[in-house]
mmCIF file of C-alpha atoms in Angstrom:
data_model
loop_
_atom_site.group_PDB
_atom_site.id
_atom_site.type_symbol
_atom_site.label_atom_id
_atom_site.label_comp_id
_atom_site.label_asym_id
_atom_site.label_seq_id
_atom_site.Cartn_x
_atom_site.Cartn_y
_atom_site.Cartn_z
ATOM 1 C CA UNK B 1 91.092 92.897 83.505
ATOM 2 C CA UNK B 2 89.199 89.675 84.160
ATOM 3 C CA UNK B 3 86.344 88.865 86.515
ATOM 4 C CA UNK B 4 86.286 85.231 87.674
ATOM 5 C CA UNK B 5 83.568 83.177 89.340
ATOM 6 C CA UNK B 6 84.710 82.180 92.845
ATOM 7 C CA UNK B 7 83.180 78.710 92.758
ATOM 8 C CA UNK B 8 83.814 77.813 89.139
ATOM 9 C CA UNK B 9 87.092 79.664 88.689
ATOM 10 C CA UNK B 10 85.960 80.439 85.159
ATOM 11 C CA UNK B 11 86.507 83.797 83.557
ATOM 12 C CA UNK B 12 83.130 85.543 83.495
ATOM 13 C CA UNK B 13 84.081 88.880 81.962
ATOM 14 C CA UNK B 14 87.108 90.432 80.334
ATOM 15 C CA UNK B 15 87.932 94.093 79.854
ATOM 16 C CA UNK B 16 90.640 94.933 77.325
ATOM 17 C CA UNK B 17 92.405 98.207 76.703
ATOM 18 C CA UNK B 18 95.545 98.558 78.820
ATOM 19 C CA UNK B 19 98.817 98.071 76.963
ATOM 20 C CA UNK B 20 100.898 97.014 79.982
ATOM 21 C CA UNK B 21 100.523 95.377 83.389
ATOM 22 C CA UNK B 22 97.434 96.129 85.466
ATOM 23 C CA UNK B 23 98.658 97.105 88.953
ATOM 24 C CA UNK B 24 95.336 97.490 90.736
ATOM 25 C CA UNK B 25 91.574 97.171 90.330
ATOM 26 C CA UNK B 26 88.751 98.434 92.543
ATOM 27 C CA UNK B 27 84.961 98.001 92.485
ATOM 28 C CA UNK B 28 82.651 100.963 93.021
ATOM 29 C CA UNK B 29 80.551 100.655 96.199
ATOM 30 C CA UNK B 30 77.422 99.870 94.168
ATOM 31 C CA UNK B 31 79.241 97.251 92.060
ATOM 32 C CA UNK B 32 78.359 98.925 88.770
ATOM 33 C CA UNK B 33 81.886 99.995 87.805
ATOM 34 C CA UNK B 34 85.499 98.911 88.054
ATOM 35 C CA UNK B 35 88.548 101.176 88.011
ATOM 36 C CA UNK B 36 91.884 99.807 86.825
ATOM 37 C CA UNK B 37 95.392 101.273 87.153
ATOM 38 C CA UNK B 38 98.155 100.254 84.791
ATOM 39 C CA UNK B 39 101.861 100.480 84.121
ATOM 40 C CA UNK B 40 100.909 101.980 80.753
ATOM 41 C CA UNK B 41 100.273 105.204 82.720
ATOM 42 C CA UNK B 42 96.499 105.132 82.436
ATOM 43 C CA UNK B 43 93.411 104.712 84.585
ATOM 44 C CA UNK B 44 90.343 103.132 83.021
ATOM 45 C CA UNK B 45 86.796 103.048 84.373
ATOM 46 C CA UNK B 46 84.710 100.097 83.174
ATOM 47 C CA UNK B 47 81.009 99.274 83.173
ATOM 48 C CA UNK B 48 80.820 96.023 85.164
ATOM 49 C CA UNK B 49 77.891 94.617 83.124
ATOM 50 C CA UNK B 50 78.791 95.516 79.560
ATOM 51 C CA UNK B 51 82.610 95.575 80.037
ATOM 52 C CA UNK B 52 82.697 98.845 78.083
ATOM 53 C CA UNK B 53 85.405 101.363 78.942
ATOM 54 C CA UNK B 54 83.500 104.409 80.165
ATOM 55 C CA UNK B 55 86.495 106.656 80.821
ATOM 56 C CA UNK B 56 90.253 106.544 80.282
ATOM 57 C CA UNK B 57 92.752 109.142 81.460
ATOM 58 C CA UNK B 58 96.392 109.682 82.397
ATOM 59 C CA UNK B 59 97.141 111.430 85.683
ATOM 60 C CA UNK B 60 99.726 114.197 85.412
ATOM 61 C CA UNK B 61 103.391 113.309 85.731
ATOM 62 C CA UNK B 62 105.853 115.916 87.036
ATOM 63 C CA UNK B 63 108.373 115.511 84.240
ATOM 64 C CA UNK B 64 105.842 114.972 81.480
ATOM 65 C CA UNK B 65 107.074 111.381 81.292
ATOM 66 C CA UNK B 66 104.655 108.488 81.444
ATOM 67 C CA UNK B 67 104.508 107.077 84.985
ATOM 68 C CA UNK B 68 103.003 103.755 86.027
ATOM 69 C CA UNK B 69 99.751 104.158 87.922
ATOM 70 C CA UNK B 70 99.914 102.020 91.060
ATOM 71 C CA UNK B 71 96.275 102.270 92.142
ATOM 72 C CA UNK B 72 92.891 103.815 91.392
ATOM 73 C CA UNK B 73 90.430 103.491 94.272
ATOM 74 C CA UNK B 74 86.814 104.622 94.469
ATOM 75 C CA UNK B 75 86.126 106.983 97.362
ATOM 76 C CA UNK B 76 83.673 105.312 99.758
ATOM 77 C CA UNK B 77 81.378 108.346 99.895
ATOM 78 C CA UNK B 78 81.204 108.798 96.125
ATOM 79 C CA UNK B 79 81.002 106.421 93.187
ATOM 80 C CA UNK B 80 82.032 109.357 90.975
ATOM 81 C CA UNK B 81 85.479 110.047 92.491
ATOM 82 C CA UNK B 82 88.765 108.145 92.527
ATOM 83 C CA UNK B 83 91.959 108.282 94.569
ATOM 84 C CA UNK B 84 94.774 107.844 92.046
ATOM 85 C CA UNK B 85 98.368 107.038 92.977
ATOM 86 C CA UNK B 86 101.114 107.086 90.374
ATOM 87 C CA UNK B 87 104.792 106.980 91.233
ATOM 88 C CA UNK B 88 105.091 110.707 91.840
ATOM 89 C CA UNK B 89 105.152 113.066 94.806
ATOM 90 C CA UNK B 90 101.402 113.656 94.455
ATOM 91 C CA UNK B 91 98.300 111.512 94.823
ATOM 92 C CA UNK B 92 95.119 112.816 93.227
ATOM 93 C CA UNK B 93 91.407 112.772 93.857
ATOM 94 C CA UNK B 94 89.820 112.844 90.417
ATOM 95 C CA UNK B 95 86.480 112.622 88.716
ATOM 96 C CA UNK B 96 85.890 109.447 86.711
ATOM 97 C CA UNK B 97 87.013 111.319 83.595
ATOM 98 C CA UNK B 98 90.285 112.399 85.229
ATOM 99 C CA UNK B 99 89.544 115.969 86.278
ATOM 100 C CA UNK B 100 91.609 116.641 89.410
ATOM 101 C CA UNK B 101 89.623 117.908 92.388
ATOM 102 C CA UNK B 102 92.314 117.518 95.090
ATOM 103 C CA UNK B 103 96.114 117.193 95.050
ATOM 104 C CA UNK B 104 97.821 115.513 98.000
ATOM 105 C CA UNK B 105 101.564 116.183 97.923
ATOM 106 C CA UNK B 106 104.504 114.773 99.869
ATOM 107 C CA UNK B 107 106.247 118.127 99.474
ATOM 108 C CA UNK B 108 109.547 116.525 98.469
ATOM 109 C CA UNK B 109 111.399 116.881 95.195
ATOM 110 C CA UNK B 110 113.383 113.661 95.677
ATOM 111 C CA UNK B 111 112.597 110.551 97.675
ATOM 112 C CA UNK B 112 108.955 111.444 98.260
ATOM 113 C CA UNK B 113 107.325 109.555 95.396
ATOM 114 C CA UNK B 114 104.281 107.608 96.549
ATOM 115 C CA UNK B 115 104.334 103.831 96.266
ATOM 116 C CA UNK B 116 100.803 103.095 97.500
ATOM 117 C CA UNK B 117 97.788 104.970 98.825
ATOM 118 C CA UNK B 118 94.360 104.199 100.239
ATOM 119 C CA UNK B 119 91.350 106.021 101.601
ATOM 120 C CA UNK B 120 89.783 105.114 104.949
ATOM 121 C CA UNK B 121 86.420 103.332 104.973
ATOM 122 C CA UNK B 122 84.703 106.494 106.209
ATOM 123 C CA UNK B 123 86.383 108.574 103.501
ATOM 124 C CA UNK B 124 87.924 111.237 105.731
ATOM 125 C CA UNK B 125 91.607 110.323 105.466
ATOM 126 C CA UNK B 126 94.039 109.223 102.786
ATOM 127 C CA UNK B 127 97.132 107.295 103.851
ATOM 128 C CA UNK B 128 100.073 106.986 101.479
ATOM 129 C CA UNK B 129 103.510 105.440 101.775
ATOM 130 C CA UNK B 130 106.450 106.797 99.841
ATOM 131 C CA UNK B 131 109.886 105.669 98.763
ATOM 132 C CA UNK B 132 111.380 107.674 101.653
ATOM 133 C CA UNK B 133 109.816 105.156 104.094
ATOM 134 C CA UNK B 134 107.329 107.657 105.518
ATOM 135 C CA UNK B 135 103.605 107.220 106.082
ATOM 136 C CA UNK B 136 101.738 110.341 104.974
ATOM 137 C CA UNK B 137 98.222 110.866 106.380
ATOM 138 C CA UNK B 138 96.106 113.486 104.644
ATOM 139 C CA UNK B 139 92.888 115.023 105.936
ATOM 140 C CA UNK B 140 90.794 114.671 102.792
ATOM 141 C CA UNK B 141 88.261 117.313 103.845
ATOM 142 C CA UNK B 142 90.989 119.932 104.159
ATOM 143 C CA UNK B 143 93.262 118.515 101.434
ATOM 144 C CA UNK B 144 96.190 118.874 103.844
ATOM 145 C CA UNK B 145 98.876 116.684 105.361
ATOM 146 C CA UNK B 146 97.697 115.903 108.888
ATOM 147 C CA UNK B 147 100.347 113.445 110.103
ATOM 148 C CA UNK B 148 103.752 112.237 108.990
ATOM 149 C CA UNK B 149 105.820 109.432 110.492
ATOM 150 C CA UNK B 150 108.782 107.268 109.559
ATOM 151 C CA UNK B 151 107.234 103.842 108.960
ATOM 152 C CA UNK B 152 110.176 101.740 107.702
ATOM 153 C CA UNK B 153 113.894 101.984 107.034
ATOM 154 C CA UNK B 154 113.800 99.804 103.903
ATOM 155 C CA UNK B 155 111.541 100.011 100.861
ATOM 156 C CA UNK B 156 107.865 100.300 101.789
ATOM 157 C CA UNK B 157 105.523 98.087 99.772
ATOM 158 C CA UNK B 158 102.003 98.964 100.870
ATOM 159 C CA UNK B 159 99.446 100.470 103.237
ATOM 160 C CA UNK B 160 95.938 99.506 104.369
ATOM 161 C CA UNK B 161 93.602 100.679 107.119
ATOM 162 C CA UNK B 162 91.249 98.724 109.337
ATOM 163 C CA UNK B 163 87.615 99.106 108.206
ATOM 164 C CA UNK B 164 86.232 99.964 111.674
ATOM 165 C CA UNK B 165 89.124 101.039 113.884
ATOM 166 C CA UNK B 166 91.740 103.759 113.651
ATOM 167 C CA UNK B 167 94.518 101.350 112.709
ATOM 168 C CA UNK B 168 96.829 101.565 109.724
ATOM 169 C CA UNK B 169 99.139 98.752 108.592
ATOM 170 C CA UNK B 170 102.288 99.222 106.508
ATOM 171 C CA UNK B 171 104.644 96.565 105.202
ATOM 172 C CA UNK B 172 108.153 96.659 103.836
ATOM 173 C CA UNK B 173 110.942 94.847 101.998
ATOM 174 C CA UNK B 174 112.593 94.246 105.370
ATOM 175 C CA UNK B 175 109.924 91.620 106.092
ATOM 176 C CA UNK B 176 108.061 93.694 108.689
ATOM 177 C CA UNK B 177 104.398 94.492 109.008
ATOM 178 C CA UNK B 178 103.723 97.399 111.336
ATOM 179 C CA UNK B 179 100.463 98.582 112.862
ATOM 180 C CA UNK B 180 99.950 102.246 113.632
ATOM 181 C CA UNK B 181 97.225 103.734 115.793
ATOM 182 C CA UNK B 182 95.609 106.653 114.044
ATOM 183 C CA UNK B 183 93.818 107.843 117.178
ATOM 184 C CA UNK B 184 94.142 111.542 116.373
ATOM 185 C CA UNK B 185 91.960 111.061 113.300
ATOM 186 C CA UNK B 186 88.324 111.998 113.280
ATOM 187 C CA UNK B 187 87.440 108.725 111.487
#
């Protein structure tokens, strides 16, 4: 993982430890830590100043096999919790050391593996897209699936929510970007 200066373009810091591709990186809200997700099946939490690896863990995989971790995102209301998405039918809220506090499941044995996930800016909802083309919306406070809708017919690539409005965007291999109103949500 490298941190670059925007003006200079120079590499300012480098964090080493993953043994395969890094699929996603997120800053903690206070800027003191980074979380990285890798195809080596691990999540690492880094000190942003010293570049030391503070924590490293592997989220559980249903078959015991090593699964690529697609993302590790700090929860906006806590710099001590992460939303972790590996290519399985569950996304996890974990401590920085990997202890699972919440499991968010698609409920499917086949075709329900999550591709991407994100937490809303207010921290109340987690949205995830899966290989079945569905958008799963979980009420994080209850740890339950709140809404489910078919987002795309072809392979879904990602999901993001608007920082101030109840809008969710999904995009797909079919070249479409779709906006969804999440008006039933409390945040």
